[in-house]
Short mmCIF file of C-alpha atoms and ligand atoms in Angstrom, two decimals:
data_model
loop_
_atom_site.label_atom_id
_atom_site.label_comp_id
_atom_site.label_asym_id
_atom_site.label_seq_id
_atom_site.Cartn_x
_atom_site.Cartn_y
_atom_site.Cartn_z
CA MET A 1 -29.36 -2.64 23.28
CA THR A 2 -31.24 -1.76 20.00
CA LEU A 3 -30.12 -3.09 16.72
CA ARG A 4 -28.56 0.38 15.87
CA GLN A 5 -26.62 0.38 18.91
CA MET A 6 -25.21 -3.32 18.33
CA THR A 7 -24.42 -2.37 14.65
CA LEU A 8 -22.34 0.70 16.05
CA VAL A 9 -20.69 -1.47 18.51
CA LEU A 10 -19.70 -4.08 15.80
CA LEU A 11 -18.57 -1.24 13.63
CA ALA A 12 -16.34 0.03 16.48
CA MET A 13 -14.90 -3.49 16.84
CA CYS A 14 -14.24 -3.63 13.23
CA ALA A 15 -12.36 -0.40 13.41
CA VAL A 16 -9.88 -2.04 15.89
CA THR A 17 -9.57 -5.24 14.18
CA THR A 18 -9.71 -4.33 10.64
CA PRO A 19 -9.62 -5.80 7.87
CA CYS A 20 -12.77 -7.68 8.97
CA ARG A 21 -14.38 -8.12 5.50
CA ALA A 22 -13.31 -8.50 1.96
CA GLU A 23 -14.85 -6.37 -0.74
CA LEU A 24 -15.75 -7.35 -4.05
CA VAL A 25 -13.73 -5.25 -6.66
CA ALA A 26 -14.74 -7.51 -9.72
CA ASP A 27 -15.58 -10.84 -10.57
CA GLY A 28 -12.91 -13.28 -8.88
CA ILE A 29 -11.18 -10.08 -7.39
CA HIS A 30 -11.36 -9.06 -3.71
CA LEU A 31 -10.01 -6.18 -1.58
CA LEU A 32 -8.98 -6.46 2.01
CA PRO A 33 -8.68 -2.85 3.04
CA GLY A 34 -5.61 -2.01 5.02
CA ARG A 35 -5.84 0.26 7.90
CA PHE A 36 -4.23 3.68 7.82
CA VAL A 37 -5.15 6.13 10.65
CA ARG A 38 -3.13 8.54 12.91
CA GLY A 39 -1.30 7.01 15.69
CA SER A 40 -0.47 3.67 14.21
CA GLN A 41 1.68 2.21 11.66
CA PRO A 42 -0.46 1.56 8.33
CA ASP A 43 -1.29 -1.91 6.50
CA GLY A 44 -1.32 -1.56 2.88
CA ASN A 45 -4.46 -2.79 1.01
CA THR A 46 -4.35 -6.55 -0.03
CA VAL A 47 -5.98 -7.56 -3.22
CA ILE A 48 -6.84 -11.27 -3.47
CA ILE A 49 -7.24 -12.62 -7.19
CA GLU A 50 -9.09 -15.88 -7.87
CA ALA A 51 -6.74 -18.04 -10.25
CA PRO A 52 -6.90 -21.66 -11.49
CA ASP A 53 -4.07 -22.93 -9.37
CA GLY A 54 -5.13 -21.06 -6.26
CA LEU A 55 -5.05 -17.59 -4.82
CA ILE A 56 -2.89 -14.58 -5.96
CA VAL A 57 -2.53 -12.35 -3.05
CA VAL A 58 -1.08 -8.92 -3.92
CA ASP A 59 0.52 -7.46 -0.80
CA THR A 60 0.22 -8.99 2.61
CA GLY A 61 0.09 -6.02 5.08
CA ARG A 62 2.19 -5.33 8.22
CA HIS A 63 0.32 -6.44 11.33
CA PRO A 64 -0.41 -10.05 12.14
CA ALA A 65 -4.27 -9.12 12.20
CA HIS A 66 -4.08 -8.22 8.38
CA ALA A 67 -2.23 -11.50 7.52
CA GLN A 68 -4.78 -13.58 9.46
CA ALA A 69 -7.46 -11.85 7.46
CA ILE A 70 -5.75 -13.19 4.47
CA LEU A 71 -5.54 -16.68 5.89
CA ASP A 72 -9.21 -16.61 6.78
CA PHE A 73 -10.19 -15.71 3.37
CA ALA A 74 -8.27 -18.71 2.01
CA SER A 75 -9.77 -20.86 4.62
CA ARG A 76 -13.21 -19.75 3.73
CA ALA A 77 -12.49 -20.02 0.09
CA ARG A 78 -10.86 -23.43 0.47
CA ARG A 79 -8.21 -22.46 -1.77
CA PRO A 80 -4.25 -22.45 -1.15
CA VAL A 81 -2.46 -19.19 -1.57
CA ALA A 82 -0.33 -19.94 -4.69
CA VAL A 83 1.45 -16.81 -5.34
CA ILE A 84 2.17 -13.60 -3.44
CA VAL A 85 2.84 -10.57 -5.55
CA ASN A 86 4.42 -7.68 -3.43
CA THR A 87 3.99 -4.31 -5.22
CA HIS A 88 7.13 -2.99 -3.32
CA TRP A 89 9.29 -3.66 -0.11
CA HIS A 90 7.66 -1.19 2.35
CA LEU A 91 7.04 -3.23 5.68
CA ASP A 92 3.12 -2.38 5.26
CA HIS A 93 2.99 -4.47 2.13
CA LEU A 94 5.13 -7.49 2.69
CA GLY A 95 5.34 -7.76 6.55
CA GLY A 96 2.67 -10.52 6.11
CA ASN A 97 4.78 -12.78 3.74
CA PRO A 98 6.38 -15.08 6.34
CA ARG A 99 2.83 -15.85 7.99
CA VAL A 100 1.19 -16.67 4.73
CA ARG A 101 4.50 -18.73 3.69
CA ARG A 102 4.12 -20.90 6.94
CA ALA A 103 0.21 -21.55 6.54
CA HIS A 104 0.62 -22.16 2.61
CA PRO A 105 4.23 -23.70 2.18
CA GLY A 106 3.85 -24.01 -1.84
CA VAL A 107 3.39 -20.26 -2.03
CA ARG A 108 5.94 -18.41 -4.42
CA VAL A 109 6.53 -14.73 -4.04
CA TRP A 110 6.94 -12.35 -6.67
CA SER A 111 8.52 -8.94 -6.71
CA SER A 112 11.20 -6.78 -8.00
CA ASP A 113 14.71 -7.02 -6.73
CA ALA A 114 14.44 -4.05 -4.58
CA LEU A 115 14.32 -5.43 -1.11
CA ALA A 116 17.90 -6.73 -1.36
CA GLY A 117 19.20 -2.89 -1.71
CA ALA A 118 16.71 -1.74 0.88
CA MET A 119 17.86 -4.32 3.46
CA THR A 120 21.38 -2.78 3.31
CA GLY A 121 20.39 0.84 3.09
CA PHE A 122 16.93 2.33 3.93
CA LEU A 123 15.89 -0.67 6.32
CA ALA A 124 19.34 -1.01 7.86
CA ASP A 125 19.10 2.54 8.99
CA TYR A 126 15.51 2.09 10.01
CA ARG A 127 16.72 -0.93 12.12
CA ALA A 128 19.62 1.10 13.67
CA HIS A 129 16.97 3.85 14.47
CA LEU A 130 14.64 1.40 16.26
CA GLU A 131 17.56 -0.17 18.24
CA GLY A 132 18.82 2.98 19.36
CA ALA A 133 15.35 4.33 20.40
CA LEU A 134 14.64 1.09 22.23
CA ALA A 135 18.06 1.59 24.14
CA GLN A 136 16.96 4.81 25.46
CA ALA A 137 15.36 5.25 28.91
CA GLY A 138 11.91 6.59 29.27
CA LEU A 139 10.27 5.08 26.06
CA ASP A 140 6.52 4.55 26.65
CA THR A 141 5.21 0.79 26.60
CA SER A 142 3.17 1.32 23.58
CA SER A 143 5.87 2.89 21.36
CA ALA A 144 8.34 0.30 22.48
CA ALA A 145 6.02 -2.45 21.49
CA THR A 146 5.41 -0.84 18.20
CA MET A 147 9.11 -0.65 17.58
CA ARG A 148 9.90 -4.31 18.59
CA ALA A 149 6.90 -5.40 16.34
CA GLU A 150 8.79 -3.51 13.38
CA LEU A 151 12.05 -5.28 14.40
CA ALA A 152 10.46 -8.58 14.41
CA ILE A 153 9.50 -7.89 10.59
CA LEU A 154 13.04 -7.10 9.72
CA ASP A 155 14.22 -10.39 11.53
CA GLN A 156 12.38 -12.37 9.19
CA GLY A 157 14.80 -11.70 6.45
CA GLU A 158 14.59 -14.08 3.65
CA ALA A 159 10.84 -15.03 4.62
CA LEU A 160 10.07 -11.47 3.11
CA ALA A 161 12.19 -11.99 0.09
CA PRO A 162 10.91 -13.03 -3.42
CA ASP A 163 11.31 -16.37 -5.05
CA GLU A 164 10.74 -14.95 -8.49
CA ILE A 165 12.26 -11.52 -9.57
CA VAL A 166 9.99 -9.36 -11.71
CA ALA A 167 12.83 -7.64 -13.97
CA ALA A 168 10.74 -6.51 -16.64
CA PRO A 169 7.13 -5.50 -17.52
CA GLY A 170 4.97 -7.67 -19.51
CA ALA A 171 2.37 -10.34 -19.57
CA ARG A 172 2.76 -13.26 -17.48
CA THR A 173 0.74 -16.35 -16.61
CA ILE A 174 0.44 -16.36 -12.79
CA ALA A 175 -1.08 -19.32 -11.01
CA GLY A 176 -2.84 -20.17 -14.27
CA ARG A 177 -4.27 -16.68 -14.80
CA GLU A 178 -3.16 -14.15 -17.50
CA LEU A 179 -2.15 -10.97 -15.83
CA VAL A 180 0.09 -7.95 -17.13
CA LEU A 181 2.85 -6.74 -14.76
CA GLY A 182 4.01 -3.25 -14.99
CA LEU A 183 7.53 -2.31 -13.48
CA GLU A 184 8.56 1.04 -12.48
CA THR A 185 12.01 1.72 -11.29
CA ARG A 186 12.93 4.53 -8.84
CA ALA A 187 9.34 5.89 -8.54
CA VAL A 188 7.96 5.15 -5.21
CA THR A 189 10.96 2.73 -4.54
CA ALA A 190 13.77 1.36 -6.41
CA GLY A 191 11.29 -1.21 -8.03
CA ASP A 192 7.59 -0.80 -8.16
CA VAL A 193 5.13 -3.59 -9.46
CA TRP A 194 1.74 -2.96 -10.61
CA LEU A 195 -0.85 -5.43 -12.01
CA PHE A 196 -3.37 -5.25 -14.63
CA ASP A 197 -6.03 -7.81 -15.18
CA PRO A 198 -7.33 -7.65 -18.66
CA ALA A 199 -10.38 -9.86 -17.74
CA THR A 200 -11.89 -7.38 -15.43
CA ARG A 201 -9.83 -4.39 -16.35
CA VAL A 202 -8.90 -3.86 -12.64
CA LEU A 203 -5.52 -2.14 -12.14
CA ILE A 204 -3.64 -2.72 -8.90
CA ALA A 205 -1.43 0.22 -8.56
CA GLY A 206 0.36 -0.37 -5.14
CA ASP A 207 1.62 2.77 -3.44
CA LEU A 208 2.05 4.74 -6.77
CA VAL A 209 -1.43 5.62 -5.99
CA THR A 210 -2.48 6.16 -1.97
CA LEU A 211 -4.96 8.07 -0.09
CA PRO A 212 -5.26 10.54 1.80
CA VAL A 213 -1.91 11.82 0.39
CA PRO A 214 1.13 10.38 -1.58
CA LEU A 215 3.85 8.59 0.60
CA PRO A 216 7.22 9.88 -0.70
CA ASP A 217 9.28 8.45 2.05
CA THR A 218 11.63 6.57 -0.41
CA ALA A 219 10.62 8.05 -3.70
CA CYS A 220 11.90 9.75 -6.73
CA THR A 221 9.20 12.15 -7.33
CA SER A 222 9.85 13.04 -10.99
CA ARG A 223 9.96 9.35 -11.96
CA TRP A 224 6.82 8.69 -10.00
CA ARG A 225 5.07 11.50 -12.08
CA SER A 226 6.04 9.65 -15.15
CA ALA A 227 4.83 6.42 -13.76
CA LEU A 228 1.32 7.72 -13.22
CA ASP A 229 1.30 8.95 -16.91
CA ARG A 230 2.11 5.08 -17.85
CA LEU A 231 -0.88 4.06 -15.48
CA ASP A 232 -3.11 6.39 -17.41
CA GLU A 233 -2.37 4.70 -20.55
CA VAL A 234 -3.51 1.42 -19.21
CA ASP A 235 -7.16 0.44 -20.21
CA PHE A 236 -8.59 0.02 -16.51
CA SER A 237 -11.96 0.59 -15.32
CA ARG A 238 -11.36 0.27 -11.58
CA LEU A 239 -8.02 1.04 -9.97
CA VAL A 240 -7.12 -0.34 -6.47
CA PRO A 241 -4.62 1.98 -4.73
CA GLY A 242 -1.93 0.92 -2.03
CA HIS A 243 -3.90 2.88 0.55
CA GLY A 244 -7.56 3.82 0.36
CA PRO A 245 -10.74 2.95 -1.57
CA VAL A 246 -10.98 1.54 -4.97
CA MET A 247 -10.92 4.32 -7.72
CA THR A 248 -12.68 5.14 -10.75
CA ARG A 249 -10.86 6.56 -13.96
CA GLU A 250 -12.15 10.03 -12.95
CA ASP A 251 -10.90 9.56 -9.36
CA PHE A 252 -7.50 8.74 -10.92
CA ALA A 253 -7.44 11.76 -13.15
CA ARG A 254 -8.23 13.77 -10.10
CA TYR A 255 -5.39 12.16 -8.07
CA ARG A 256 -2.94 12.57 -10.87
CA ALA A 257 -3.63 16.28 -11.60
CA ALA A 258 -3.51 16.84 -7.83
CA PHE A 259 -0.21 14.97 -7.44
CA GLY A 260 1.31 17.15 -10.23
CA ASN A 261 0.01 20.25 -8.63
CA LEU A 262 1.53 19.07 -5.31
CA LEU A 263 4.84 18.73 -6.71
CA ASP A 264 4.83 21.96 -8.58
CA ARG A 265 3.94 23.90 -5.59
CA ALA A 266 6.61 22.29 -3.59
CA ALA A 267 9.24 22.76 -6.15
CA ALA A 268 7.95 26.44 -6.23
CA ASP A 269 8.92 26.56 -2.55
CA SER A 270 5.12 27.14 -1.54
CA SER A 271 4.72 26.74 2.17
CA SER A 272 3.42 23.55 3.54
CA THR A 273 0.29 25.04 4.55
CA ALA A 274 -0.30 26.27 0.93
CA CYS A 275 0.75 22.88 -0.46
CA ALA A 276 -1.84 21.01 1.94
CA ASP A 277 -4.69 23.51 1.27
CA GLY A 278 -3.84 22.95 -2.63
CA TRP A 279 -4.03 19.26 -2.30
CA LEU A 280 -7.08 19.11 -0.34
CA HIS A 281 -9.01 21.52 -2.76
CA ASP A 282 -7.64 19.44 -5.71
CA ILE A 283 -8.35 15.93 -4.45
CA GLY A 284 -11.71 17.22 -3.35
CA PRO A 285 -14.31 14.36 -2.27
CA LEU A 286 -11.44 11.61 -2.56
CA VAL A 287 -10.50 12.75 1.03
CA PRO A 288 -13.38 13.14 3.27
CA ALA A 289 -13.70 15.88 5.76
CA ASP A 290 -12.95 13.71 8.48
CA GLU A 291 -9.33 12.63 7.11
CA HIS A 292 -8.44 16.43 6.48
CA ALA A 293 -6.53 16.74 9.85
CA PHE A 294 -4.47 13.61 9.39
CA ALA A 295 -3.82 14.51 5.86
CA ARG A 296 -2.45 17.89 6.66
CA ILE A 297 -0.12 16.40 9.41
CA LEU A 298 1.08 13.86 6.71
CA LEU A 299 1.32 16.67 4.05
CA HIS A 300 3.42 19.25 6.50
CA TYR A 301 5.70 16.52 7.12
CA TYR A 302 6.33 15.21 3.57
CA VAL A 303 6.50 18.86 1.99
CA ASP A 304 9.19 19.85 4.42
CA ASN A 305 11.20 16.88 4.45
CA HIS A 306 10.68 15.10 0.96
CA LEU A 307 8.97 17.29 -1.56
CA ARG A 308 10.70 20.76 -1.17
CA PRO A 309 13.95 21.56 -3.17
CA ALA A 310 16.81 20.85 -0.97
CA ARG A 311 18.29 24.10 0.43
ZN1 LIG B 401 1.91 1.47 1.59
#
């Protein structure tokens, strides 16, 4: 086997066990990329911030392999996880909380109070849907395993929930590090937290910004658009989205414009195909050609089910 063939094999292995490596975003700030591909449930991005009192972990992914990558990072760094900040309650952002709690019993979890409402609303409906599907005959084993894994996350209950409620935006000292927290209500979810690190000018946006497409499953899109306007006022140089690679200011400007155009086209009752064409045109190189097919599948679904005005 040549070195090139070996490299390709290793890359392929990374693809099924990602995240396999942290990326340095700025001094003391690391990205563990979440996996988001067709055919499996996504993991959100995790950002790990070095702080005087330990590590601050922003979002913990969904799958055990993602949470294990967080624990492996902490082991290599020989630092405890002091704080988890959950940007929002979607399972691909807090599913790893229980695993990190077990390994680092002193950890404090910060988030908005929106999980409680979701547990009796959206997530209760989701649980009923999963249980109903599993009760039906003829479900293939792979789908059944995925659904049981989702139920296993929901069964964690309080281990998912915050210890510290972020009830207002503003500067905070978290694990000894000065950070600025933003709080958007009824944007992507009922409560979305974002973080800005003034020392490095890194903005961690959660699912207010996602690639290859916005994910409006639980969103109020008009308030989401306003939230992007507020993010634009932050003096950041790099932005870590909830899904997808790190962005520059120019990338975010392109995203914000494409997002507005997508909402406008959907509101004007353009076809889902026209909306998808417009998004891919506007977003340009931020969604590479090999992701277009997946992006189109997502856009057709979201335009028809979430973005178009109710008939
Ligand atoms: Zn997400």
